[in-house]
């Protein structure tokens, strides 16, 4: 985890990812990283697979919001420091 010290981390993972990098492994990694990462957010995308292609617009919006919040240019709509919060469904 030393490589994450003083970094800001956003993890976005599909809850239906069945690859070697499963959602469960992502959650475990995020929990361990919290010890050294003050600004960490992890989100599970409902019905998301490994590539998150169908949720690309929502993932881009979440990534943009995270970066703007970290830069302090926008108020954070994100719960920075949360381990698992779902992306809102597109509607």
mmCIF file with all atom_site columns, C-alpha atoms in Angstrom:
data_model
loop_
_atom_site.group_PDB
_atom_site.id
_atom_site.type_symbol
_atom_site.label_atom_id
_atom_site.label_alt_id
_atom_site.label_comp_id
_atom_site.label_asym_id
_atom_site.label_entity_id
_atom_site.label_seq_id
_atom_site.pdbx_PDB_ins_code
_atom_site.Cartn_x
_atom_site.Cartn_y
_atom_site.Cartn_z
_atom_site.occupancy
_atom_site.B_iso_or_equiv
_atom_site.pdbx_formal_charge
_atom_site.auth_seq_id
_atom_site.auth_comp_id
_atom_site.auth_asym_id
_atom_site.auth_atom_id
_atom_site.pdbx_PDB_model_num
ATOM 1  C CA . UNK A 1 1  ? 0.000   0.000   0.000   1.00 0.00 ? 1  UNK A CA 1
ATOM 2  C CA . UNK A 1 2  ? 3.002   2.322   0.252   1.00 0.00 ? 2  UNK A CA 1
ATOM 3  C CA . UNK A 1 3  ? 2.532   3.421   -3.365  1.00 0.00 ? 3  UNK A CA 1
ATOM 4  C CA . UNK A 1 4  ? -0.815  4.974   -2.383  1.00 0.00 ? 4  UNK A CA 1
ATOM 5  C CA . UNK A 1 5  ? 0.449   7.168   0.470   1.00 0.00 ? 5  UNK A CA 1
ATOM 6  C CA . UNK A 1 6  ? -0.718  10.781  0.025   1.00 0.00 ? 6  UNK A CA 1
ATOM 7  C CA . UNK A 1 7  ? -2.685  9.929   -3.113  1.00 0.00 ? 7  UNK A CA 1
ATOM 8  C CA . UNK A 1 8  ? -6.349  10.358  -3.852  1.00 0.00 ? 8  UNK A CA 1
ATOM 9  C CA . UNK A 1 9  ? -8.055  7.243   -5.092  1.00 0.00 ? 9  UNK A CA 1
ATOM 10 C CA . UNK A 1 10 ? -11.331 6.530   -6.842  1.00 0.00 ? 10 UNK A CA 1
ATOM 11 C CA . UNK A 1 11 ? -12.283 2.889   -7.376  1.00 0.00 ? 11 UNK A CA 1
ATOM 12 C CA . UNK A 1 12 ? -15.271 2.116   -9.581  1.00 0.00 ? 12 UNK A CA 1
ATOM 13 C CA . UNK A 1 13 ? -16.236 -1.516  -9.866  1.00 0.00 ? 13 UNK A CA 1
ATOM 14 C CA . UNK A 1 14 ? -19.124 -3.403  -11.418 1.00 0.00 ? 14 UNK A CA 1
ATOM 15 C CA . UNK A 1 15 ? -20.973 -5.597  -8.950  1.00 0.00 ? 15 UNK A CA 1
ATOM 16 C CA . UNK A 1 16 ? -21.253 -8.328  -11.591 1.00 0.00 ? 16 UNK A CA 1
ATOM 17 C CA . UNK A 1 17 ? -17.561 -8.385  -12.465 1.00 0.00 ? 17 UNK A CA 1
ATOM 18 C CA . UNK A 1 18 ? -16.599 -12.051 -12.606 1.00 0.00 ? 18 UNK A CA 1
ATOM 19 C CA . UNK A 1 19 ? -13.020 -11.463 -13.754 1.00 0.00 ? 19 UNK A CA 1
ATOM 20 C CA . UNK A 1 20 ? -9.943  -12.152 -11.646 1.00 0.00 ? 20 UNK A CA 1
ATOM 21 C CA . UNK A 1 21 ? -10.327 -8.567  -10.357 1.00 0.00 ? 21 UNK A CA 1
ATOM 22 C CA . UNK A 1 22 ? -13.672 -9.231  -8.717  1.00 0.00 ? 22 UNK A CA 1
ATOM 23 C CA . UNK A 1 23 ? -15.780 -6.697  -6.845  1.00 0.00 ? 23 UNK A CA 1
ATOM 24 C CA . UNK A 1 24 ? -15.027 -8.538  -3.594  1.00 0.00 ? 24 UNK A CA 1
ATOM 25 C CA . UNK A 1 25 ? -11.269 -8.187  -4.176  1.00 0.00 ? 25 UNK A CA 1
ATOM 26 C CA . UNK A 1 26 ? -11.750 -4.521  -5.018  1.00 0.00 ? 26 UNK A CA 1
ATOM 27 C CA . UNK A 1 27 ? -13.598 -3.963  -1.748  1.00 0.00 ? 27 UNK A CA 1
ATOM 28 C CA . UNK A 1 28 ? -10.883 -5.756  0.228   1.00 0.00 ? 28 UNK A CA 1
ATOM 29 C CA . UNK A 1 29 ? -8.219  -3.644  -1.497  1.00 0.00 ? 29 UNK A CA 1
ATOM 30 C CA . UNK A 1 30 ? -10.123 -0.437  -0.698  1.00 0.00 ? 30 UNK A CA 1
ATOM 31 C CA . UNK A 1 31 ? -10.458 -1.405  2.963   1.00 0.00 ? 31 UNK A CA 1
ATOM 32 C CA . UNK A 1 32 ? -6.721  -2.002  3.233   1.00 0.00 ? 32 UNK A CA 1
ATOM 33 C CA . UNK A 1 33 ? -5.923  1.199   1.331   1.00 0.00 ? 33 UNK A CA 1
ATOM 34 C CA . UNK A 1 34 ? -7.964  3.337   3.722   1.00 0.00 ? 34 UNK A CA 1
ATOM 35 C CA . UNK A 1 35 ? -5.107  3.039   6.206   1.00 0.00 ? 35 UNK A CA 1
ATOM 36 C CA . UNK A 1 36 ? -2.881  5.189   3.957   1.00 0.00 ? 36 UNK A CA 1
ATOM 37 C CA . UNK A 1 37 ? -5.313  7.002   1.641   1.00 0.00 ? 37 UNK A CA 1
ATOM 38 C CA . UNK A 1 38 ? -7.202  9.890   3.205   1.00 0.00 ? 38 UNK A CA 1
ATOM 39 C CA . UNK A 1 39 ? -9.235  10.599  0.063   1.00 0.00 ? 39 UNK A CA 1
ATOM 40 C CA . UNK A 1 40 ? -10.578 7.277   -1.124  1.00 0.00 ? 40 UNK A CA 1
ATOM 41 C CA . UNK A 1 41 ? -13.961 6.609   -2.638  1.00 0.00 ? 41 UNK A CA 1
ATOM 42 C CA . UNK A 1 42 ? -15.159 3.240   -3.911  1.00 0.00 ? 42 UNK A CA 1
ATOM 43 C CA . UNK A 1 43 ? -18.370 2.771   -5.804  1.00 0.00 ? 43 UNK A CA 1
ATOM 44 C CA . UNK A 1 44 ? -20.060 -0.355  -7.045  1.00 0.00 ? 44 UNK A CA 1
ATOM 45 C CA . UNK A 1 45 ? -22.003 -0.005  -10.242 1.00 0.00 ? 45 UNK A CA 1
ATOM 46 C CA . UNK A 1 46 ? -25.254 -1.991  -10.119 1.00 0.00 ? 46 UNK A CA 1
ATOM 47 C CA . UNK A 1 47 ? -25.459 -4.543  -12.904 1.00 0.00 ? 47 UNK A CA 1
ATOM 48 C CA . UNK A 1 48 ? -21.957 -3.507  -14.021 1.00 0.00 ? 48 UNK A CA 1
ATOM 49 C CA . UNK A 1 49 ? -19.551 -5.979  -15.568 1.00 0.00 ? 49 UNK A CA 1
ATOM 50 C CA . UNK A 1 50 ? -15.764 -5.673  -15.757 1.00 0.00 ? 50 UNK A CA 1
ATOM 51 C CA . UNK A 1 51 ? -15.712 -3.098  -18.553 1.00 0.00 ? 51 UNK A CA 1
ATOM 52 C CA . UNK A 1 52 ? -18.648 -0.895  -17.445 1.00 0.00 ? 52 UNK A CA 1
ATOM 53 C CA . UNK A 1 53 ? -19.427 -0.113  -21.087 1.00 0.00 ? 53 UNK A CA 1
ATOM 54 C CA . UNK A 1 54 ? -23.171 0.274   -20.561 1.00 0.00 ? 54 UNK A CA 1
ATOM 55 C CA . UNK A 1 55 ? -22.533 2.667   -17.663 1.00 0.00 ? 55 UNK A CA 1
ATOM 56 C CA . UNK A 1 56 ? -19.813 4.713   -19.389 1.00 0.00 ? 56 UNK A CA 1
ATOM 57 C CA . UNK A 1 57 ? -21.676 8.032   -19.078 1.00 0.00 ? 57 UNK A CA 1
ATOM 58 C CA . UNK A 1 58 ? -22.284 7.550   -15.355 1.00 0.00 ? 58 UNK A CA 1
ATOM 59 C CA . UNK A 1 59 ? -18.678 6.440   -14.782 1.00 0.00 ? 59 UNK A CA 1
ATOM 60 C CA . UNK A 1 60 ? -17.363 9.517   -16.634 1.00 0.00 ? 60 UNK A CA 1
ATOM 61 C CA . UNK A 1 61 ? -19.627 11.787  -14.590 1.00 0.00 ? 61 UNK A CA 1
ATOM 62 C CA . UNK A 1 62 ? -18.514 10.172  -11.330 1.00 0.00 ? 62 UNK A CA 1
ATOM 63 C CA . UNK A 1 63 ? -14.844 10.447  -12.277 1.00 0.00 ? 63 UNK A CA 1
ATOM 64 C CA . UNK A 1 64 ? -15.271 14.103  -13.238 1.00 0.00 ? 64 UNK A CA 1
ATOM 65 C CA . UNK A 1 65 ? -17.079 14.873  -9.979  1.00 0.00 ? 65 UNK A CA 1
ATOM 66 C CA . UNK A 1 66 ? -14.321 13.144  -7.976  1.00 0.00 ? 66 UNK A CA 1
ATOM 67 C CA . UNK A 1 67 ? -11.562 15.119  -9.707  1.00 0.00 ? 67 UNK A CA 1
ATOM 68 C CA . UNK A 1 68 ? -13.385 18.439  -9.341  1.00 0.00 ? 68 UNK A CA 1
ATOM 69 C CA . UNK A 1 69 ? -14.053 17.752  -5.651  1.00 0.00 ? 69 UNK A CA 1
ATOM 70 C CA . UNK A 1 70 ? -10.411 16.873  -5.027  1.00 0.00 ? 70 UNK A CA 1
ATOM 71 C CA . UNK A 1 71 ? -9.289  20.038  -6.832  1.00 0.00 ? 71 UNK A CA 1
ATOM 72 C CA . UNK A 1 72 ? -11.754 22.046  -4.782  1.00 0.00 ? 72 UNK A CA 1
ATOM 73 C CA . UNK A 1 73 ? -13.374 23.629  -7.814  1.00 0.00 ? 73 UNK A CA 1
ATOM 74 C CA . UNK A 1 74 ? -16.789 22.116  -7.142  1.00 0.00 ? 74 UNK A CA 1
ATOM 75 C CA . UNK A 1 75 ? -18.577 21.075  -3.971  1.00 0.00 ? 75 UNK A CA 1
ATOM 76 C CA . UNK A 1 76 ? -18.307 17.344  -3.551  1.00 0.00 ? 76 UNK A CA 1
ATOM 77 C CA . UNK A 1 77 ? -21.483 15.432  -4.382  1.00 0.00 ? 77 UNK A CA 1
ATOM 78 C CA . UNK A 1 78 ? -19.499 12.332  -3.461  1.00 0.00 ? 78 UNK A CA 1
ATOM 79 C CA . UNK A 1 79 ? -19.034 10.695  -0.134  1.00 0.00 ? 79 UNK A CA 1
ATOM 80 C CA . UNK A 1 80 ? -15.242 10.758  -0.164  1.00 0.00 ? 80 UNK A CA 1
ATOM 81 C CA . UNK A 1 81 ? -14.022 8.147   2.269   1.00 0.00 ? 81 UNK A CA 1
ATOM 82 C CA . UNK A 1 82 ? -16.921 5.777   1.671   1.00 0.00 ? 82 UNK A CA 1
ATOM 83 C CA . UNK A 1 83 ? -16.063 2.240   0.761   1.00 0.00 ? 83 UNK A CA 1
ATOM 84 C CA . UNK A 1 84 ? -19.148 1.251   -1.131  1.00 0.00 ? 84 UNK A CA 1
ATOM 85 C CA . UNK A 1 85 ? -21.898 3.456   -2.444  1.00 0.00 ? 85 UNK A CA 1
ATOM 86 C CA . UNK A 1 86 ? -23.835 2.574   -5.586  1.00 0.00 ? 86 UNK A CA 1
ATOM 87 C CA . UNK A 1 87 ? -23.981 4.861   -8.565  1.00 0.00 ? 87 UNK A CA 1
ATOM 88 C CA . UNK A 1 88 ? -27.498 6.187   -9.016  1.00 0.00 ? 88 UNK A CA 1
ATOM 89 C CA . UNK A 1 89 ? -29.418 4.385   -11.758 1.00 0.00 ? 89 UNK A CA 1
ATOM 90 C CA . UNK A 1 90 ? -29.609 6.189   -15.058 1.00 0.00 ? 90 UNK A CA 1
ATOM 91 C CA . UNK A 1 91 ? -33.081 7.332   -15.670 1.00 0.00 ? 91 UNK A CA 1
#
